[in-house]
mmCIF file of C-alpha atoms and ligand atoms in Angstrom:
data_model
loop_
_atom_site.group_PDB
_atom_site.id
_atom_site.type_symbol
_atom_site.label_atom_id
_atom_site.label_comp_id
_atom_site.label_asym_id
_atom_site.label_seq_id
_atom_site.Cartn_x
_atom_site.Cartn_y
_atom_site.Cartn_z
ATOM 1 C CA GLY Q 17 11.484 -162.648 22.934
ATOM 2 C CA ALA Q 18 12.174 -165.892 21.118
ATOM 3 C CA SER Q 19 8.747 -166.504 19.642
ATOM 4 C CA GLY Q 20 9.288 -169.148 16.985
ATOM 5 C CA PHE Q 21 10.574 -172.683 16.758
ATOM 6 C CA VAL Q 22 11.738 -174.681 13.725
ATOM 7 C CA ALA Q 23 12.255 -178.453 13.646
ATOM 8 C CA GLY Q 24 13.919 -180.454 10.889
ATOM 9 C CA GLU Q 25 16.965 -181.396 8.908
ATOM 10 C CA THR Q 26 20.238 -179.573 8.339
ATOM 11 C CA LEU Q 27 22.210 -181.168 5.537
ATOM 12 C CA ILE Q 28 24.696 -180.586 2.749
ATOM 13 C CA ASP Q 29 23.580 -179.519 -0.728
ATOM 14 C CA LEU Q 30 26.182 -180.655 -3.250
ATOM 15 C CA PHE Q 31 25.788 -177.938 -5.834
ATOM 16 C CA PRO Q 32 27.242 -178.713 -9.282
ATOM 17 C CA SER Q 33 29.606 -176.283 -10.972
ATOM 18 C CA ALA Q 34 27.616 -176.489 -14.203
ATOM 19 C CA SER Q 35 24.118 -177.279 -15.395
ATOM 20 C CA GLY Q 36 23.282 -180.511 -17.175
ATOM 21 C CA PRO Q 37 23.444 -184.197 -16.310
ATOM 22 C CA LEU Q 38 25.668 -185.199 -13.379
ATOM 23 C CA THR Q 39 27.657 -187.518 -15.629
ATOM 24 C CA SER Q 40 29.119 -184.441 -17.313
ATOM 25 C CA VAL Q 41 29.606 -182.270 -14.219
ATOM 26 C CA SER Q 42 33.211 -181.883 -13.102
ATOM 27 C CA GLY Q 43 32.833 -180.496 -9.607
ATOM 28 C CA PHE Q 44 30.542 -179.706 -6.711
ATOM 29 C CA GLU Q 45 30.444 -177.027 -4.068
ATOM 30 C CA HIS Q 46 29.192 -178.058 -0.639
ATOM 31 C CA ARG Q 47 26.571 -175.674 0.681
ATOM 32 C CA PRO Q 48 24.674 -175.744 3.954
ATOM 33 C CA GLY Q 49 21.054 -176.670 3.344
ATOM 34 C CA GLY Q 50 17.938 -178.446 4.488
ATOM 35 C CA ALA Q 51 14.751 -176.424 4.101
ATOM 36 C CA PRO Q 52 14.027 -176.176 7.858
ATOM 37 C CA ALA Q 53 17.617 -175.063 8.508
ATOM 38 C CA ASN Q 54 17.248 -172.412 5.791
ATOM 39 C CA VAL Q 55 14.064 -171.178 7.464
ATOM 40 C CA ALA Q 56 15.706 -171.091 10.915
ATOM 41 C CA VAL Q 57 18.616 -169.061 9.524
ATOM 42 C CA GLY Q 58 16.217 -166.752 7.679
ATOM 43 C CA VAL Q 59 14.174 -166.034 10.783
ATOM 44 C CA ALA Q 60 17.357 -165.405 12.794
ATOM 45 C CA ALA Q 61 18.549 -162.926 10.142
ATOM 46 C CA LEU Q 62 15.266 -161.013 9.996
ATOM 47 C CA ASP Q 63 14.003 -161.159 13.574
ATOM 48 C CA ASP Q 64 14.602 -162.847 16.937
ATOM 49 C CA ALA Q 65 16.408 -166.175 16.542
ATOM 50 C CA PRO Q 66 13.999 -169.111 16.705
ATOM 51 C CA GLY Q 67 14.583 -172.308 18.636
ATOM 52 C CA PHE Q 68 15.894 -174.903 16.184
ATOM 53 C CA TRP Q 69 15.699 -178.640 16.725
ATOM 54 C CA THR Q 70 17.964 -180.559 14.362
ATOM 55 C CA VAL Q 71 20.286 -183.556 14.491
ATOM 56 C CA LEU Q 72 23.914 -183.329 13.402
ATOM 57 C CA GLY Q 73 26.282 -186.275 12.993
ATOM 58 C CA ASP Q 74 29.965 -186.441 13.859
ATOM 59 C CA ASP Q 75 31.643 -186.053 10.459
ATOM 60 C CA ALA Q 76 33.391 -183.021 8.974
ATOM 61 C CA PHE Q 77 30.190 -181.859 7.245
ATOM 62 C CA ALA Q 78 28.390 -181.866 10.604
ATOM 63 C CA ALA Q 79 31.143 -179.700 12.093
ATOM 64 C CA PHE Q 80 30.790 -177.343 9.120
ATOM 65 C CA LEU Q 81 26.996 -177.189 9.569
ATOM 66 C CA SER Q 82 27.323 -176.604 13.294
ATOM 67 C CA SER Q 83 29.587 -173.606 12.815
ATOM 68 C CA THR Q 84 27.370 -172.334 9.970
ATOM 69 C CA LEU Q 85 24.316 -172.340 12.261
ATOM 70 C CA ASP Q 86 26.423 -170.572 14.923
ATOM 71 C CA ASP Q 87 27.612 -167.954 12.443
ATOM 72 C CA HIS Q 88 24.005 -167.197 11.513
ATOM 73 C CA GLY Q 89 22.945 -166.777 15.122
ATOM 74 C CA VAL Q 90 20.846 -169.921 15.392
ATOM 75 C CA PRO Q 91 21.078 -171.074 19.025
ATOM 76 C CA GLY Q 92 22.581 -174.494 19.704
ATOM 77 C CA GLU Q 93 20.246 -175.250 22.615
ATOM 78 C CA PHE Q 94 18.195 -177.825 20.680
ATOM 79 C CA VAL Q 95 20.877 -178.936 18.207
ATOM 80 C CA GLU Q 96 21.564 -182.617 18.904
ATOM 81 C CA ARG Q 97 24.842 -184.318 18.083
ATOM 82 C CA THR Q 98 24.928 -188.041 17.432
ATOM 83 C CA GLU Q 99 27.204 -190.618 15.830
ATOM 84 C CA GLY Q 100 26.837 -190.906 12.089
ATOM 85 C CA LYS Q 101 27.162 -189.120 8.798
ATOM 86 C CA THR Q 102 25.513 -186.064 7.308
ATOM 87 C CA ALA Q 103 22.901 -186.521 4.574
ATOM 88 C CA LEU Q 104 23.769 -185.146 1.138
ATOM 89 C CA ALA Q 105 21.321 -183.630 -1.322
ATOM 90 C CA VAL Q 106 22.987 -183.761 -4.732
ATOM 91 C CA VAL Q 107 21.571 -181.002 -6.894
ATOM 92 C CA THR Q 108 21.131 -181.252 -10.651
ATOM 93 C CA ARG Q 109 20.771 -177.959 -12.456
ATOM 94 C CA GLU Q 110 18.565 -178.466 -15.467
ATOM 95 C CA ALA Q 111 19.126 -176.313 -18.522
ATOM 96 C CA ASP Q 112 15.945 -174.318 -17.791
ATOM 97 C CA ALA Q 113 17.277 -173.180 -14.367
ATOM 98 C CA GLU Q 114 15.073 -175.732 -12.594
ATOM 99 C CA ARG Q 115 16.770 -177.948 -10.033
ATOM 100 C CA SER Q 116 16.218 -181.512 -8.990
ATOM 101 C CA PHE Q 117 17.613 -183.301 -5.964
ATOM 102 C CA SER Q 118 18.988 -186.736 -5.326
ATOM 103 C CA PHE Q 119 19.216 -187.604 -1.635
ATOM 104 C CA TYR Q 120 21.958 -189.667 -0.037
ATOM 105 C CA ALA Q 121 20.222 -189.914 3.301
ATOM 106 C CA GLU Q 122 19.711 -193.536 4.275
ATOM 107 C CA GLY Q 123 21.286 -194.440 7.582
ATOM 108 C CA THR Q 124 22.596 -190.921 8.199
ATOM 109 C CA ALA Q 125 22.468 -189.074 11.508
ATOM 110 C CA THR Q 126 20.583 -186.238 9.792
ATOM 111 C CA PHE Q 127 17.201 -187.981 9.876
ATOM 112 C CA ASP Q 128 17.781 -189.797 13.166
ATOM 113 C CA PHE Q 129 15.180 -187.729 15.051
ATOM 114 C CA ASP Q 130 13.680 -188.928 18.284
ATOM 115 C CA ALA Q 131 10.941 -186.627 19.568
ATOM 116 C CA ALA Q 132 11.325 -188.127 23.050
ATOM 117 C CA ALA Q 133 14.673 -186.311 23.223
ATOM 118 C CA LEU Q 134 13.037 -182.910 22.733
ATOM 119 C CA PRO Q 135 12.530 -181.235 26.136
ATOM 120 C CA VAL Q 136 8.923 -180.536 27.140
ATOM 121 C CA SER Q 137 9.891 -176.897 27.699
ATOM 122 C CA ALA Q 138 10.916 -176.412 24.037
ATOM 123 C CA PHE Q 139 7.570 -174.920 23.006
ATOM 124 C CA GLU Q 140 6.949 -172.793 26.078
ATOM 125 C CA GLU Q 141 6.392 -169.161 25.074
ATOM 126 C CA ARG Q 142 6.623 -169.989 21.363
ATOM 127 C CA GLU Q 143 4.018 -168.396 19.118
ATOM 128 C CA TRP Q 144 4.641 -170.684 16.168
ATOM 129 C CA VAL Q 145 6.359 -173.971 15.316
ATOM 130 C CA HIS Q 146 7.432 -174.735 11.739
ATOM 131 C CA VAL Q 147 8.166 -178.153 10.202
ATOM 132 C CA GLY Q 148 8.863 -179.363 6.658
ATOM 133 C CA GLY Q 149 7.813 -182.333 4.575
ATOM 134 C CA VAL Q 150 11.193 -183.896 3.714
ATOM 135 C CA ALA Q 151 11.396 -185.578 7.133
ATOM 136 C CA LEU Q 152 7.900 -187.026 6.573
ATOM 137 C CA ALA Q 153 9.050 -189.236 3.699
ATOM 138 C CA ASP Q 154 10.460 -191.992 5.927
ATOM 139 C CA GLU Q 155 10.436 -193.342 9.445
ATOM 140 C CA ALA Q 156 11.603 -192.604 12.081
ATOM 141 C CA SER Q 157 11.730 -188.934 11.146
ATOM 142 C CA ARG Q 158 8.066 -189.042 10.083
ATOM 143 C CA ALA Q 159 6.808 -190.099 13.507
ATOM 144 C CA ALA Q 160 9.142 -187.619 15.202
ATOM 145 C CA THR Q 161 7.929 -184.746 13.005
ATOM 146 C CA LEU Q 162 4.274 -185.624 13.581
ATOM 147 C CA ALA Q 163 4.993 -185.782 17.326
ATOM 148 C CA VAL Q 164 6.442 -182.265 17.136
ATOM 149 C CA VAL Q 165 3.265 -181.069 15.387
ATOM 150 C CA GLU Q 166 1.071 -182.645 18.062
ATOM 151 C CA ARG Q 167 3.093 -181.255 20.937
ATOM 152 C CA ALA Q 168 3.188 -177.804 19.342
ATOM 153 C CA ARG Q 169 -0.575 -177.884 18.970
ATOM 154 C CA ASP Q 170 -1.005 -178.997 22.606
ATOM 155 C CA ALA Q 171 1.217 -176.102 23.644
ATOM 156 C CA GLY Q 172 -1.113 -173.694 21.807
ATOM 157 C CA CYS Q 173 1.410 -172.756 19.096
ATOM 158 C CA VAL Q 174 0.504 -171.875 15.522
ATOM 159 C CA VAL Q 175 1.672 -174.901 13.504
ATOM 160 C CA SER Q 176 3.322 -174.034 10.183
ATOM 161 C CA PHE Q 177 4.078 -176.563 7.449
ATOM 162 C CA ASP Q 178 5.930 -176.529 4.122
ATOM 163 C CA PRO Q 179 5.598 -179.791 2.132
ATOM 164 C CA ASN Q 180 9.027 -179.194 0.492
ATOM 165 C CA ALA Q 181 8.073 -181.558 -2.316
ATOM 166 C CA ARG Q 182 10.924 -183.784 -3.423
ATOM 167 C CA ALA Q 183 9.123 -186.461 -5.417
ATOM 168 C CA GLU Q 184 12.050 -188.911 -5.538
ATOM 169 C CA LEU Q 185 12.141 -189.165 -1.735
ATOM 170 C CA TRP Q 186 8.743 -190.832 -1.639
ATOM 171 C CA ARG Q 187 8.014 -194.502 -2.222
ATOM 172 C CA ASP Q 188 5.141 -193.552 -4.525
ATOM 173 C CA ALA Q 189 2.943 -190.584 -5.377
ATOM 174 C CA ALA Q 190 -0.052 -191.926 -3.443
ATOM 175 C CA THR Q 191 1.926 -192.148 -0.191
ATOM 176 C CA ALA Q 192 3.289 -188.636 -0.660
ATOM 177 C CA GLU Q 193 -0.176 -187.252 -1.339
ATOM 178 C CA ARG Q 194 -1.681 -188.986 1.696
ATOM 179 C CA VAL Q 195 1.066 -188.174 4.234
ATOM 180 C CA LEU Q 196 1.618 -184.588 3.046
ATOM 181 C CA GLY Q 197 -2.159 -184.081 2.853
ATOM 182 C CA GLU Q 198 -2.554 -185.154 6.476
ATOM 183 C CA ALA Q 199 0.159 -182.707 7.522
ATOM 184 C CA VAL Q 200 -1.574 -179.906 5.581
ATOM 185 C CA ALA Q 201 -4.820 -180.743 7.393
ATOM 186 C CA ALA Q 202 -3.045 -180.696 10.778
ATOM 187 C CA ALA Q 203 -1.322 -177.340 10.191
ATOM 188 C CA ASP Q 204 -2.605 -173.824 10.809
ATOM 189 C CA VAL Q 205 -0.386 -172.193 8.189
ATOM 190 C CA VAL Q 206 0.778 -173.901 4.982
ATOM 191 C CA PHE Q 207 3.378 -172.742 2.447
ATOM 192 C CA CYS Q 208 3.072 -174.283 -1.027
ATOM 193 C CA SER Q 209 5.109 -173.883 -4.208
ATOM 194 C CA ALA Q 210 4.035 -175.241 -7.582
ATOM 195 C CA ASP Q 211 6.041 -178.437 -6.925
ATOM 196 C CA ASP Q 212 4.296 -178.876 -3.585
ATOM 197 C CA LEU Q 213 0.885 -178.523 -5.236
ATOM 198 C CA ALA Q 214 1.791 -181.243 -7.734
ATOM 199 C CA LEU Q 215 2.730 -183.670 -4.959
ATOM 200 C CA LEU Q 216 -0.478 -182.802 -3.079
ATOM 201 C CA GLY Q 217 -2.464 -183.812 -6.150
ATOM 202 C CA VAL Q 218 -3.512 -180.264 -7.063
ATOM 203 C CA ASP Q 219 -3.781 -179.313 -10.750
ATOM 204 C CA THR Q 220 -0.787 -176.991 -11.238
ATOM 205 C CA ASP Q 221 -2.024 -175.576 -14.556
ATOM 206 C CA ALA Q 222 -5.276 -174.536 -12.896
ATOM 207 C CA ALA Q 223 -3.254 -173.129 -9.979
ATOM 208 C CA ARG Q 224 -1.209 -171.001 -12.365
ATOM 209 C CA GLU Q 225 -4.316 -169.642 -14.049
ATOM 210 C CA ARG Q 226 -6.500 -169.265 -10.956
ATOM 211 C CA PRO Q 227 -4.269 -169.051 -7.878
ATOM 212 C CA ALA Q 228 -7.008 -167.496 -5.715
ATOM 213 C CA ARG Q 229 -9.276 -170.439 -6.351
ATOM 214 C CA THR Q 230 -6.449 -172.905 -5.621
ATOM 215 C CA ALA Q 231 -5.581 -171.134 -2.374
ATOM 216 C CA ARG Q 232 -9.242 -171.278 -1.281
ATOM 217 C CA GLY Q 233 -9.352 -174.936 -2.183
ATOM 218 C CA LEU Q 234 -6.403 -175.602 0.118
ATOM 219 C CA LEU Q 235 -8.159 -173.788 2.970
ATOM 220 C CA GLU Q 236 -10.951 -176.344 2.666
ATOM 221 C CA ARG Q 237 -8.387 -179.007 3.577
ATOM 222 C CA GLY Q 238 -8.102 -177.553 7.076
ATOM 223 C CA PRO Q 239 -5.483 -174.824 7.550
ATOM 224 C CA GLU Q 240 -6.390 -171.320 8.673
ATOM 225 C CA THR Q 241 -4.002 -169.681 6.216
ATOM 226 C CA VAL Q 242 -2.327 -170.770 2.988
ATOM 227 C CA PHE Q 243 0.541 -169.077 1.141
ATOM 228 C CA LEU Q 244 1.050 -170.060 -2.493
ATOM 229 C CA THR Q 245 4.453 -169.017 -3.798
ATOM 230 C CA ARG Q 246 4.467 -168.547 -7.546
ATOM 231 C CA GLY Q 247 8.104 -167.906 -8.430
ATOM 232 C CA SER Q 248 8.579 -164.797 -10.577
ATOM 233 C CA GLU Q 249 4.790 -164.330 -10.564
ATOM 234 C CA GLY Q 250 4.784 -163.491 -6.854
ATOM 235 C CA ALA Q 251 2.551 -165.035 -4.222
ATOM 236 C CA THR Q 252 -1.072 -165.501 -3.165
ATOM 237 C CA ALA Q 253 -2.386 -165.965 0.364
ATOM 238 C CA ALA Q 254 -5.791 -167.042 1.612
ATOM 239 C CA THR Q 255 -7.076 -166.971 5.164
ATOM 240 C CA ARG Q 256 -10.298 -167.770 6.955
ATOM 241 C CA THR Q 257 -12.204 -164.912 8.507
ATOM 242 C CA ALA Q 258 -14.999 -164.866 11.065
ATOM 243 C CA ASN Q 259 -16.866 -162.328 8.955
ATOM 244 C CA GLU Q 260 -16.894 -162.065 5.234
ATOM 245 C CA GLY Q 261 -13.960 -159.946 4.127
ATOM 246 C CA ASN Q 262 -14.738 -156.847 2.143
ATOM 247 C CA ALA Q 263 -11.183 -156.150 1.018
ATOM 248 C CA GLY Q 264 -9.188 -158.214 -1.395
ATOM 249 C CA ASP Q 265 -10.930 -161.031 -3.161
ATOM 250 C CA GLY Q 266 -13.485 -161.997 -0.513
ATOM 251 C CA GLY Q 267 -15.701 -165.022 -0.587
ATOM 252 C CA ARG Q 268 -17.535 -167.641 1.408
ATOM 253 C CA SER Q 269 -16.623 -171.284 1.615
ATOM 254 C CA SER Q 270 -19.097 -174.131 1.767
ATOM 255 C CA ASP Q 271 -19.244 -174.192 5.575
ATOM 256 C CA GLY Q 272 -20.411 -170.571 5.629
ATOM 257 C CA SER Q 273 -17.240 -169.135 7.117
ATOM 258 C CA GLY Q 274 -15.561 -166.347 5.198
ATOM 259 C CA SER Q 275 -12.193 -166.217 3.557
ATOM 260 C CA VAL Q 276 -10.073 -163.537 2.003
ATOM 261 C CA VAL Q 277 -7.500 -164.016 -0.734
ATOM 262 C CA VAL Q 278 -4.777 -161.555 -1.654
ATOM 263 C CA SER Q 279 -2.234 -161.717 -4.492
ATOM 264 C CA GLU Q 280 0.909 -159.649 -4.825
ATOM 265 C CA PRO Q 281 3.296 -159.597 -7.796
ATOM 266 C CA ALA Q 282 6.956 -160.476 -7.339
ATOM 267 C CA PHE Q 283 9.477 -157.645 -7.154
ATOM 268 C CA ALA Q 284 11.514 -157.198 -10.327
ATOM 269 C CA VAL Q 285 15.122 -158.125 -9.553
ATOM 270 C CA ASP Q 286 18.019 -159.664 -11.447
ATOM 271 C CA ALA Q 287 17.715 -163.157 -10.024
ATOM 272 C CA VAL Q 288 21.039 -165.023 -10.047
ATOM 273 C CA ASP Q 289 20.135 -168.021 -7.856
ATOM 274 C CA THR Q 290 16.620 -168.913 -6.738
ATOM 275 C CA THR Q 291 17.842 -171.662 -4.373
ATOM 276 C CA GLY Q 292 16.054 -171.174 -1.089
ATOM 277 C CA ALA Q 293 13.739 -168.418 -2.359
ATOM 278 C CA GLY Q 294 10.796 -170.370 -0.996
ATOM 279 C CA ASP Q 295 12.513 -170.811 2.373
ATOM 280 C CA ALA Q 296 13.324 -167.076 2.499
ATOM 281 C CA PHE Q 297 9.646 -166.349 1.784
ATOM 282 C CA THR Q 298 8.569 -168.720 4.562
ATOM 283 C CA ALA Q 299 11.007 -167.261 7.085
ATOM 284 C CA ALA Q 300 9.885 -163.715 6.294
ATOM 285 C CA ALA Q 301 6.174 -164.542 6.431
ATOM 286 C CA LEU Q 302 6.555 -166.344 9.778
ATOM 287 C CA THR Q 303 8.125 -163.263 11.353
ATOM 288 C CA ARG Q 304 5.167 -161.070 10.309
ATOM 289 C CA TYR Q 305 2.128 -163.370 10.288
ATOM 290 C CA GLU Q 306 -0.536 -162.928 12.971
ATOM 291 C CA PRO Q 307 -3.427 -165.374 13.282
ATOM 292 C CA GLY Q 308 -6.717 -163.696 12.450
ATOM 293 C CA ALA Q 309 -5.093 -161.270 10.040
ATOM 294 C CA GLY Q 310 -7.511 -159.478 7.725
ATOM 295 C CA ALA Q 311 -6.947 -158.784 4.053
ATOM 296 C CA SER Q 312 -4.763 -155.695 4.421
ATOM 297 C CA ALA Q 313 -2.520 -157.218 7.105
ATOM 298 C CA LEU Q 314 -2.187 -160.381 5.029
ATOM 299 C CA ARG Q 315 -1.300 -158.330 1.971
ATOM 300 C CA GLU Q 316 1.507 -156.632 3.935
ATOM 301 C CA VAL Q 317 2.845 -160.048 4.993
ATOM 302 C CA VAL Q 318 2.893 -161.247 1.374
ATOM 303 C CA ARG Q 319 4.506 -158.040 0.139
ATOM 304 C CA TYR Q 320 7.204 -158.250 2.817
ATOM 305 C CA ALA Q 321 7.885 -161.939 2.138
ATOM 306 C CA ASN Q 322 8.017 -161.278 -1.625
ATOM 307 C CA ALA Q 323 10.610 -158.557 -0.984
ATOM 308 C CA VAL Q 324 12.782 -160.787 1.219
ATOM 309 C CA ALA Q 325 12.548 -163.675 -1.269
ATOM 310 C CA ALA Q 326 13.302 -161.423 -4.261
ATOM 311 C CA LEU Q 327 16.412 -160.048 -2.531
ATOM 312 C CA ALA Q 328 17.443 -163.613 -1.637
ATOM 313 C CA THR Q 329 17.500 -164.519 -5.354
ATOM 314 C CA THR Q 330 20.057 -161.779 -6.047
ATOM 315 C CA ALA Q 331 22.848 -163.628 -4.186
ATOM 316 C CA THR Q 332 23.951 -167.257 -4.382
ATOM 317 C CA GLY Q 333 23.142 -169.929 -1.841
ATOM 318 C CA ALA Q 334 20.193 -170.267 0.526
ATOM 319 C CA MET Q 335 21.541 -169.204 3.915
ATOM 320 C CA GLY Q 336 23.970 -166.418 3.026
ATOM 321 C CA ALA Q 337 21.493 -164.781 0.660
ATOM 322 C CA ILE Q 338 18.957 -163.646 3.277
ATOM 323 C CA PRO Q 339 18.974 -159.828 3.405
ATOM 324 C CA THR Q 340 19.267 -157.819 6.615
ATOM 325 C CA PRO Q 341 16.070 -156.166 7.930
ATOM 326 C CA GLU Q 342 17.560 -152.755 7.047
ATOM 327 C CA ARG Q 343 18.164 -153.880 3.458
ATOM 328 C CA VAL Q 344 14.553 -155.067 3.196
ATOM 329 C CA GLU Q 345 13.198 -151.765 4.554
ATOM 330 C CA ARG Q 346 15.296 -149.761 2.099
ATOM 331 C CA PHE Q 347 14.213 -152.009 -0.767
ATOM 332 C CA LEU Q 348 10.528 -151.586 0.152
ATOM 333 C CA ASP Q 349 10.950 -147.817 0.473
ATOM 334 C CA ASP Q 350 12.691 -147.632 -2.907
ATOM 335 C CA SER Q 351 9.908 -149.721 -4.443
ATOM 336 C CA GLY Q 352 7.538 -146.854 -3.725
ATOM 337 C CA ARG Q 353 5.143 -147.606 -0.952
HETATM 338 P P1 ATP A 402 12.922 -172.871 -3.881
HETATM 339 O O1 ATP A 402 12.525 -174.314 -4.033
HETATM 340 O O2 ATP A 402 13.929 -172.390 -4.877
HETATM 341 O O3 ATP A 402 13.223 -172.449 -2.499
HETATM 342 P P2 ATP A 402 10.168 -172.481 -4.316
HETATM 343 O O4 ATP A 402 9.886 -173.234 -5.556
HETATM 344 O O5 ATP A 402 9.810 -173.041 -3.002
HETATM 345 O O6 ATP A 402 11.664 -172.012 -4.297
HETATM 346 P P3 ATP A 402 9.090 -170.130 -5.589
HETATM 347 O O7 ATP A 402 7.628 -170.115 -5.686
HETATM 348 O O8 ATP A 402 9.884 -170.433 -6.801
HETATM 349 O O9 ATP A 402 9.457 -171.068 -4.370
HETATM 350 O O10 ATP A 402 9.602 -168.718 -5.046
HETATM 351 C C1 ATP A 402 9.303 -168.276 -3.751
HETATM 352 C C2 ATP A 402 9.156 -166.777 -3.747
HETATM 353 O O11 ATP A 402 10.413 -166.200 -4.117
HETATM 354 C C3 ATP A 402 8.150 -166.220 -4.729
HETATM 355 O O12 ATP A 402 6.849 -166.215 -4.174
HETATM 356 C C4 ATP A 402 8.694 -164.818 -4.955
HETATM 357 O O13 ATP A 402 8.309 -163.962 -3.888
HETATM 358 C C5 ATP A 402 10.207 -165.022 -4.878
HETATM 359 N N1 ATP A 402 10.819 -165.229 -6.201
HETATM 360 C C6 ATP A 402 11.131 -166.412 -6.793
HETATM 361 N N2 ATP A 402 11.674 -166.223 -8.003
HETATM 362 C C7 ATP A 402 11.721 -164.890 -8.190
HETATM 363 C C8 ATP A 402 12.183 -164.032 -9.243
HETATM 364 N N3 ATP A 402 12.702 -164.535 -10.392
HETATM 365 N N4 ATP A 402 12.080 -162.683 -9.073
HETATM 366 C C9 ATP A 402 11.553 -162.157 -7.953
HETATM 367 N N5 ATP A 402 11.099 -162.902 -6.924
HETATM 368 C C10 ATP A 402 11.180 -164.240 -7.032
#
């Protein structure tokens, strides 16, 4: 049955035709985006469609996003329509294949969330609820997102959180670190990329050299499980255990409870567009994650999510690039398990 629920923004990524400064770019392609929307689409592609709470305006971009969500099998039950425009995330492609974002979001319908509008029944029978950090940058979407987290927790759902670090959205680094840190502490499962770690005040050089230690450090902030995505290096996951793990890289934290950490390399693919790789990873992991997973189950989750994310980098865009479950199975078989 429908076991997951995603809440957050669906917006337009304006993707430039060339890399380099926007002053020298001649054209843009409009692509459906918003990290939570990417995750909802990813889950729908790989598994049962999740519930998806998002707000769409009444402009042409909103109509485009609405039909895009439909096309990807995301149910419209919790998709709200309101007056107003769609937020734009203007992408800059740096020469080194990195991307940065500039948001045109103020006063748009996209971030006009009101948790009071979300039916009480939304979380019934849901195993997990996933939210992202972009909506935490400003009110009123911050309060609405935190209300979703609280209601999901009250409903007994696993709460999943991806900081989705976009430094320029935040008034200052201290606010970002505090608000995102509180969300990390409130979540059961956290997904972090290198950019997210930076905004959370974690030393990214140390994280690159000692990802297991960084993952354990994040567990101490409160979540039960942490996934660190490490681009072409793969991913690391850490989880608390009742008993000390004897597989993987086991250890004990200061409060005496155990933890296990597993790392898996990325799959070698010809990456053409890494946009949404992190969201593909998150979607895949959410469909396979079980609370209380031991080292070997966690390793399988990471391997599966690495495979989905690697395949997603071999096609352009975030939503259209999610592979089918059959494609993932074949890829894993061919990779010699
Ligand atoms: P994005 O912001 O583009 O969505 P991210 O920065 O959140 O991505 P990354 O850590 O860059 O996330 O990548 C997420 C996952 O995607 C990695 O853990 C890995 O599994 C996969 N991945 C990313 N880049 C590559 C690559 N070049 N080759 C294979 N797999 C990759």
